[in-house]
CSV table of C-alpha atoms in Angstrom, one decimal:
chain,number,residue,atom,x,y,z
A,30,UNK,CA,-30.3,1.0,10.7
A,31,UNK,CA,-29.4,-2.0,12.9
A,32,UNK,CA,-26.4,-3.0,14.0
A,33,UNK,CA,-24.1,-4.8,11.7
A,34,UNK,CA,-21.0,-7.1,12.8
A,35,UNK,CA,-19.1,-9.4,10.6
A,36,UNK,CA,-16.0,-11.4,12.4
A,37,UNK,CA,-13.1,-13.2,10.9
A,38,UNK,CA,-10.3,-14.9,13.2
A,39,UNK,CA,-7.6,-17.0,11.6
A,40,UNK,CA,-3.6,-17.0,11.6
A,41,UNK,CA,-1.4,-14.2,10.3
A,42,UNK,CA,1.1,-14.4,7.3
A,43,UNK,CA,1.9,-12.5,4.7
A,44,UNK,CA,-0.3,-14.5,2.3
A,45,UNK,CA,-3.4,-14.6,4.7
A,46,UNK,CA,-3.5,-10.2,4.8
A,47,UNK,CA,-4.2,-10.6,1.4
A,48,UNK,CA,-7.1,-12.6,2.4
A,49,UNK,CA,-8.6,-11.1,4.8
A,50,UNK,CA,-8.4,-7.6,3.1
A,51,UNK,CA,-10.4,-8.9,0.3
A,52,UNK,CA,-13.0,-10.6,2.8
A,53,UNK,CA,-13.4,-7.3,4.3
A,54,UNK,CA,-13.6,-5.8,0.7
A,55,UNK,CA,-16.5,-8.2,0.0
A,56,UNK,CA,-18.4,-7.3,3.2
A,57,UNK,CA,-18.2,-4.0,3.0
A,58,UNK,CA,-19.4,-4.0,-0.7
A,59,UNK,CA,-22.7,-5.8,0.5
A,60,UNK,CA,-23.0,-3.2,3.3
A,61,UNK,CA,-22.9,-1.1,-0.1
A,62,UNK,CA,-20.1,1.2,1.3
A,63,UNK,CA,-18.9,3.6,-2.0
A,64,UNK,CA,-16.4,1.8,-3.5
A,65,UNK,CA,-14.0,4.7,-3.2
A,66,UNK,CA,-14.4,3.7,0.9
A,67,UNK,CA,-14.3,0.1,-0.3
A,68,UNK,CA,-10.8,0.5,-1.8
A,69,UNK,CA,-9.4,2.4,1.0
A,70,UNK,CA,-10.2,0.1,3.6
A,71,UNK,CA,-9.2,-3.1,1.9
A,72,UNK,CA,-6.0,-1.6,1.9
A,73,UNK,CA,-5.8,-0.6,5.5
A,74,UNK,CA,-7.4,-4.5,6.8
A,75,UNK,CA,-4.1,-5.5,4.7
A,76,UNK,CA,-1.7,-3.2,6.0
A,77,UNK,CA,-3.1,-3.7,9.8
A,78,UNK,CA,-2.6,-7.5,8.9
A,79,UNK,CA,0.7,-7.2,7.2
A,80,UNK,CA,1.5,-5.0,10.1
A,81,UNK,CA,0.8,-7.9,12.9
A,82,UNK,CA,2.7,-10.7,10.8
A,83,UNK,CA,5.4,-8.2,10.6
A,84,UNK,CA,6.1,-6.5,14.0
A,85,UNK,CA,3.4,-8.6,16.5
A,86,UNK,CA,4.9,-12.0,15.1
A,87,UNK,CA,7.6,-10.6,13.7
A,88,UNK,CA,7.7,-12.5,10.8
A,89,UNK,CA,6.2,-15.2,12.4
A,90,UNK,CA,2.6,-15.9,12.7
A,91,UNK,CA,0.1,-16.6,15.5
A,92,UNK,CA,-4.0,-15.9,15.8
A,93,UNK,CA,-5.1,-12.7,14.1
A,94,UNK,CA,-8.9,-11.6,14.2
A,95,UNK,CA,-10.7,-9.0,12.1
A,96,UNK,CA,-14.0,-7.8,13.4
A,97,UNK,CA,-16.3,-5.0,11.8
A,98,UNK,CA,-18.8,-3.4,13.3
A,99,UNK,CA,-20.9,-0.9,11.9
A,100,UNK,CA,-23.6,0.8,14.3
A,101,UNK,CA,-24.6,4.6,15.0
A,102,UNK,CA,-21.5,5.1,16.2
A,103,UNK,CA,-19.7,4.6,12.9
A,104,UNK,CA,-17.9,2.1,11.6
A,105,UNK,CA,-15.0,0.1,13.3
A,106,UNK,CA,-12.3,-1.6,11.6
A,107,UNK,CA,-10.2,-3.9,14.1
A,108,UNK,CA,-7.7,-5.9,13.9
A,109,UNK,CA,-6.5,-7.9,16.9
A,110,UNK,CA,-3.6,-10.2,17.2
A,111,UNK,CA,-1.3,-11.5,20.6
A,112,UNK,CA,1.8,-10.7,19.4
A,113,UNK,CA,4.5,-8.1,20.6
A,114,UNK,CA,3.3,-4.7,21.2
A,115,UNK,CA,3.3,-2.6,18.2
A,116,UNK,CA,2.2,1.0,19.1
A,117,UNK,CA,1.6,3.3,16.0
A,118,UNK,CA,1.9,6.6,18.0
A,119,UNK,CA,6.1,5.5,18.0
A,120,UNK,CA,6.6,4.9,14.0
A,121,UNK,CA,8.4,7.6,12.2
A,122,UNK,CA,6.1,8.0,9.2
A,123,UNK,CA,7.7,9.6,5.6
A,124,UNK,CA,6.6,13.4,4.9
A,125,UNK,CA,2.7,13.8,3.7
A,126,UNK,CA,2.5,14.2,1.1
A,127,UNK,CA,6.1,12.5,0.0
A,128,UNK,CA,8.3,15.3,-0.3
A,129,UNK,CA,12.3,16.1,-0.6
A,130,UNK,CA,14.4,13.6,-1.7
A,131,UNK,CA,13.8,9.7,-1.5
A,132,UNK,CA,17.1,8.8,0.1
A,133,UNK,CA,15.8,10.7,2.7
A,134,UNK,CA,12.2,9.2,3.0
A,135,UNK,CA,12.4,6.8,6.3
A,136,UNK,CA,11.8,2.7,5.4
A,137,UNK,CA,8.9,2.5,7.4
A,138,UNK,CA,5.8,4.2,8.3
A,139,UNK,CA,3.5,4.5,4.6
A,140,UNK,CA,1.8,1.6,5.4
A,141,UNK,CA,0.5,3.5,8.9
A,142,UNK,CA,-0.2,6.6,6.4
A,143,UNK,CA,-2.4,4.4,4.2
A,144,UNK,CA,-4.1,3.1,7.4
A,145,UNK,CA,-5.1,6.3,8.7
A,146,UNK,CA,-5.6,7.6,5.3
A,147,UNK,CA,-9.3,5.1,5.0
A,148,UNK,CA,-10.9,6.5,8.4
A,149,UNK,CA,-11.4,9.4,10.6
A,150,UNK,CA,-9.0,8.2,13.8
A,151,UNK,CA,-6.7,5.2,14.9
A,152,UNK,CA,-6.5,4.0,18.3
A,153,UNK,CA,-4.4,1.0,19.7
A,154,UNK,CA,-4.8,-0.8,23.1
A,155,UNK,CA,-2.7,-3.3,24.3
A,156,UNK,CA,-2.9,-5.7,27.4
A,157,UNK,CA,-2.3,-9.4,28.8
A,158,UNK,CA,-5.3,-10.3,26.5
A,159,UNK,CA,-3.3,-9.2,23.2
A,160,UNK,CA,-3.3,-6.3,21.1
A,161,UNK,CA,-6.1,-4.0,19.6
A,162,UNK,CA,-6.0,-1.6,16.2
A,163,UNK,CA,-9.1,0.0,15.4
A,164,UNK,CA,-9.6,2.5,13.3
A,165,UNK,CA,-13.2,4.7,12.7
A,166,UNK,CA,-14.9,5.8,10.6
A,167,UNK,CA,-17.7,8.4,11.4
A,168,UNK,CA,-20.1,7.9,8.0
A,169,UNK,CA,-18.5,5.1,6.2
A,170,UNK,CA,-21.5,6.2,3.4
A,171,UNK,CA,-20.0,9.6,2.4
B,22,UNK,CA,10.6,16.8,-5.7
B,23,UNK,CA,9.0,16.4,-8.6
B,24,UNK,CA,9.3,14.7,-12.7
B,25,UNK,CA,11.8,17.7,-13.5
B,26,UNK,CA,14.7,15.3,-12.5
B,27,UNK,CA,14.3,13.3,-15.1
B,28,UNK,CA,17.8,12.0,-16.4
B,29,UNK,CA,18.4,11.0,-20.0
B,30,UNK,CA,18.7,7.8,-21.0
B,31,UNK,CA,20.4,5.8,-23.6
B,32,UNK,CA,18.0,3.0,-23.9
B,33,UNK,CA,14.4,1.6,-22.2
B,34,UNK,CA,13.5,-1.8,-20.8
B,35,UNK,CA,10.3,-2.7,-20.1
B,36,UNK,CA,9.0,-5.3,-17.3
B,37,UNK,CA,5.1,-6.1,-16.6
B,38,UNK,CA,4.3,-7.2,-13.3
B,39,UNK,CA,1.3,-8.8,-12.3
B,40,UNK,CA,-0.9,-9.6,-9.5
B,41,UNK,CA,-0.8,-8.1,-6.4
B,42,UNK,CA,1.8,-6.4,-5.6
B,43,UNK,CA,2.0,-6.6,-1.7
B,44,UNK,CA,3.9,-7.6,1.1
B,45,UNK,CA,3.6,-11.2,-0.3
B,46,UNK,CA,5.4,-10.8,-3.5
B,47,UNK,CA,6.6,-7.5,-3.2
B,48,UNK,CA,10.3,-8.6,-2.1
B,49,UNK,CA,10.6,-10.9,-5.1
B,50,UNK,CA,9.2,-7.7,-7.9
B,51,UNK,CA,11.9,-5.2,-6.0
B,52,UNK,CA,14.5,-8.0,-6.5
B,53,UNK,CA,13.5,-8.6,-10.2
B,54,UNK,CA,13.3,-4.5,-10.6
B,55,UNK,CA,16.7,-4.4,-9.8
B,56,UNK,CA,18.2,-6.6,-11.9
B,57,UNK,CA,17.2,-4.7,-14.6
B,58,UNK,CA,18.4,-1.8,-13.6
B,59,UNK,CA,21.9,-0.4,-15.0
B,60,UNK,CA,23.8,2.8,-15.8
B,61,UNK,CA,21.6,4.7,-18.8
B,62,UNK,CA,18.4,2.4,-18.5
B,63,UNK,CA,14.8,3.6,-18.7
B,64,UNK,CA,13.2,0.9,-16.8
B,65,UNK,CA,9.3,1.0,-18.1
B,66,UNK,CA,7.0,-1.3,-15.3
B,67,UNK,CA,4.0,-1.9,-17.1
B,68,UNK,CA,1.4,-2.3,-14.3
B,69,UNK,CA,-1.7,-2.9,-16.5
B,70,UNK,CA,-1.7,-6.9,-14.8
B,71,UNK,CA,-1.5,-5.0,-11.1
B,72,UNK,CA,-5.2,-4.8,-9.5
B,73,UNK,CA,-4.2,-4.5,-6.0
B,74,UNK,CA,-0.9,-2.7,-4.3
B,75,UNK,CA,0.0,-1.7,-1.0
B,76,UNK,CA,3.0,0.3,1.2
B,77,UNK,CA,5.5,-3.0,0.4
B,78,UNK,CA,4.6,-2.8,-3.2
B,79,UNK,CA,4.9,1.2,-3.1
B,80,UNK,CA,8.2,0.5,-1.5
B,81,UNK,CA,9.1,-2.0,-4.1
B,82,UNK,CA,8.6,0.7,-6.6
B,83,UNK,CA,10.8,3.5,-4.7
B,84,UNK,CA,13.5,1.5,-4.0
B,85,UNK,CA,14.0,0.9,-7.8
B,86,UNK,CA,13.3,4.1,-8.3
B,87,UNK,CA,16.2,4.7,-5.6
B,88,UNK,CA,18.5,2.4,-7.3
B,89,UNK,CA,17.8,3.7,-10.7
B,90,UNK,CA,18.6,7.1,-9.6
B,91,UNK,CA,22.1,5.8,-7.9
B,92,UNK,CA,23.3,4.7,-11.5
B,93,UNK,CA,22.1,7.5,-13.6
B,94,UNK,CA,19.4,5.8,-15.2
B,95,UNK,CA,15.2,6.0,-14.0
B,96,UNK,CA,12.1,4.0,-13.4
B,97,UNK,CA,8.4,5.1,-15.2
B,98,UNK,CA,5.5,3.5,-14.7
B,99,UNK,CA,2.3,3.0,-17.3
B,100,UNK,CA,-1.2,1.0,-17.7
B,101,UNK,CA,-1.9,1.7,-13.9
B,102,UNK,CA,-5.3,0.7,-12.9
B,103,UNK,CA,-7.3,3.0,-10.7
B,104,UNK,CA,-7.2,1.1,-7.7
B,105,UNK,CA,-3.2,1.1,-7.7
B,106,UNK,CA,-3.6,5.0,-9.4
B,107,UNK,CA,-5.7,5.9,-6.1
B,108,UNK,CA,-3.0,4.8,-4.1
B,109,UNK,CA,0.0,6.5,-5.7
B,110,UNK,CA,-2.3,9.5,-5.9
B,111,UNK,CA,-3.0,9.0,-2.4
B,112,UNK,CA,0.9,8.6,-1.2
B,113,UNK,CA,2.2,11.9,-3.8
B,114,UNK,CA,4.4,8.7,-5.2
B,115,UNK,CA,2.7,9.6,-8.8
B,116,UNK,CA,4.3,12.9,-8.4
B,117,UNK,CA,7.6,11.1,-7.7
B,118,UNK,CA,7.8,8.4,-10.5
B,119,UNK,CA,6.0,9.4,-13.9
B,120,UNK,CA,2.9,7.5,-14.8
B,121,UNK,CA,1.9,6.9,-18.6
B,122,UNK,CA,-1.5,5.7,-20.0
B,123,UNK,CA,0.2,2.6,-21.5
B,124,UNK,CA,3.3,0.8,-22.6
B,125,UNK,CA,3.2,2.5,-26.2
B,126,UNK,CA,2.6,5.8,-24.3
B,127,UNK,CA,6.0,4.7,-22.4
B,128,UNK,CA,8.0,4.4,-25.4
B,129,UNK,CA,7.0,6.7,-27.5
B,130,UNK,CA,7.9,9.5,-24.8
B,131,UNK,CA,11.1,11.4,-26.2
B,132,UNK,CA,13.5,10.1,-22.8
B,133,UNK,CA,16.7,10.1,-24.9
């Protein structure tokens, strides 16, 4: 197979995740990903996004990029933006699966669990360039 | 935690959203959720016009769900689409807040 890259840079809001979780839908569809895989990462791209309007901008917006690459290595989902640093290894998430009593559940953190939830690992790099999260997926086919 | 809470309730109101519900809209369905919710209310969301939802929409969901349960009344879902179905699956939230094939489904369900 050769390698496949599809790029997407533009400015984050909370209307724009929308849009580029459905671009990345529509890519991934003609790399003929299952939609099962399809549906999951959709969700993620729009989390990661919400994620960098949210937190990196916080509430603000600024330049956001989405770039998928798909090679023998798997398949990498990553969002990048130049916002504040927003490391995922820090967010309480809720219990998994949601257990115990709601009041109880933390406000944050089920996004990150839906993230995680469409791939195989998460990692986030941050430097004076900007910010980095990239999740992987070993056989985006199965 | 699981459907076993269920309170009883005098009466049911019902409320379709539509769209997505995400972090674009989903402030504005929690806030209209809420308003609907009062002491001895069934509050039936009829998702059937929902294709898309993500952790803000989910949250817009618990929190009524919260607020329901703070005034003794309770928050069921029906006509959930796969797509948002995958995701409640995914979270446990369908184990949470009861899911019914459709609005008729809803209603007919003996809650009072």
């Amino acid at each position: 197979m050769s390698d496949r890259h599809f790029s997407l840079a533009g400015r984050a809001s909370l209307l724009s995740a929308r849009e580029f979780a459905l671009v990345a839908g529509q890519v991934l569809r003609a790399w003929c990903l299952p939609e099962r895989r399809v549906l999951g990462l959709e969700l993620a791209v729009a989390e990661m996004a919400t994620n960098v309007c949210r937190h990196g901008y916080v509430g603000g917006s600024g330049p956001i990029r989405l770039d998928l690459t798909w090679n023998d290595d798997g398949l990498r989902v990553a969002v990048a933006d130049q916002g504040r640093r927003f490391d995922p290894a820090t967010v309480t998430c809720p219990p998994e699966p949601l257990s115990g009593e709601p009041e109880t559940w933390p406000d944050s953190g089920l996004g990150l669990l839906l993230i995680r939830a469409a791939g195989d690992g998460l990692d986030y790099a941050s430097d004076a360039d900007g910010n980095v999260l990239c999740l992987h997926l070993r056989d985006p086919l199965a | 935690m699981d459907h076993q809470h269920r309170v009883v309730c005098a009466r049911d109101e019902v409320v379709s959203l539509d769209g997505p519900l995400d972090a674009a809209c989903a402030d504005a369905a929690r806030d209209r959720l809420h308003r609907l919710l009062a002491p001895g209310v069934r509050l039936v969301v009829d998702l059937s016009g929902v294709g898309f939802i993500d952790s803000a929409g989910l949250w817009a969901l618990v929190s009524a769900f919260k607020r329901a349960r703070a005034v003794t009344g309770d928050v069921v879902l029906c006509g959930v689409r796969p797509a948002v179905r995958a995701v409640l699956e995914l979270t446990s939230l369908d184990r949470v807040l009861e899911v019914f094939a459709d609005r008729e489904a809803a209603l007919s369900h003996a809650a009072r």
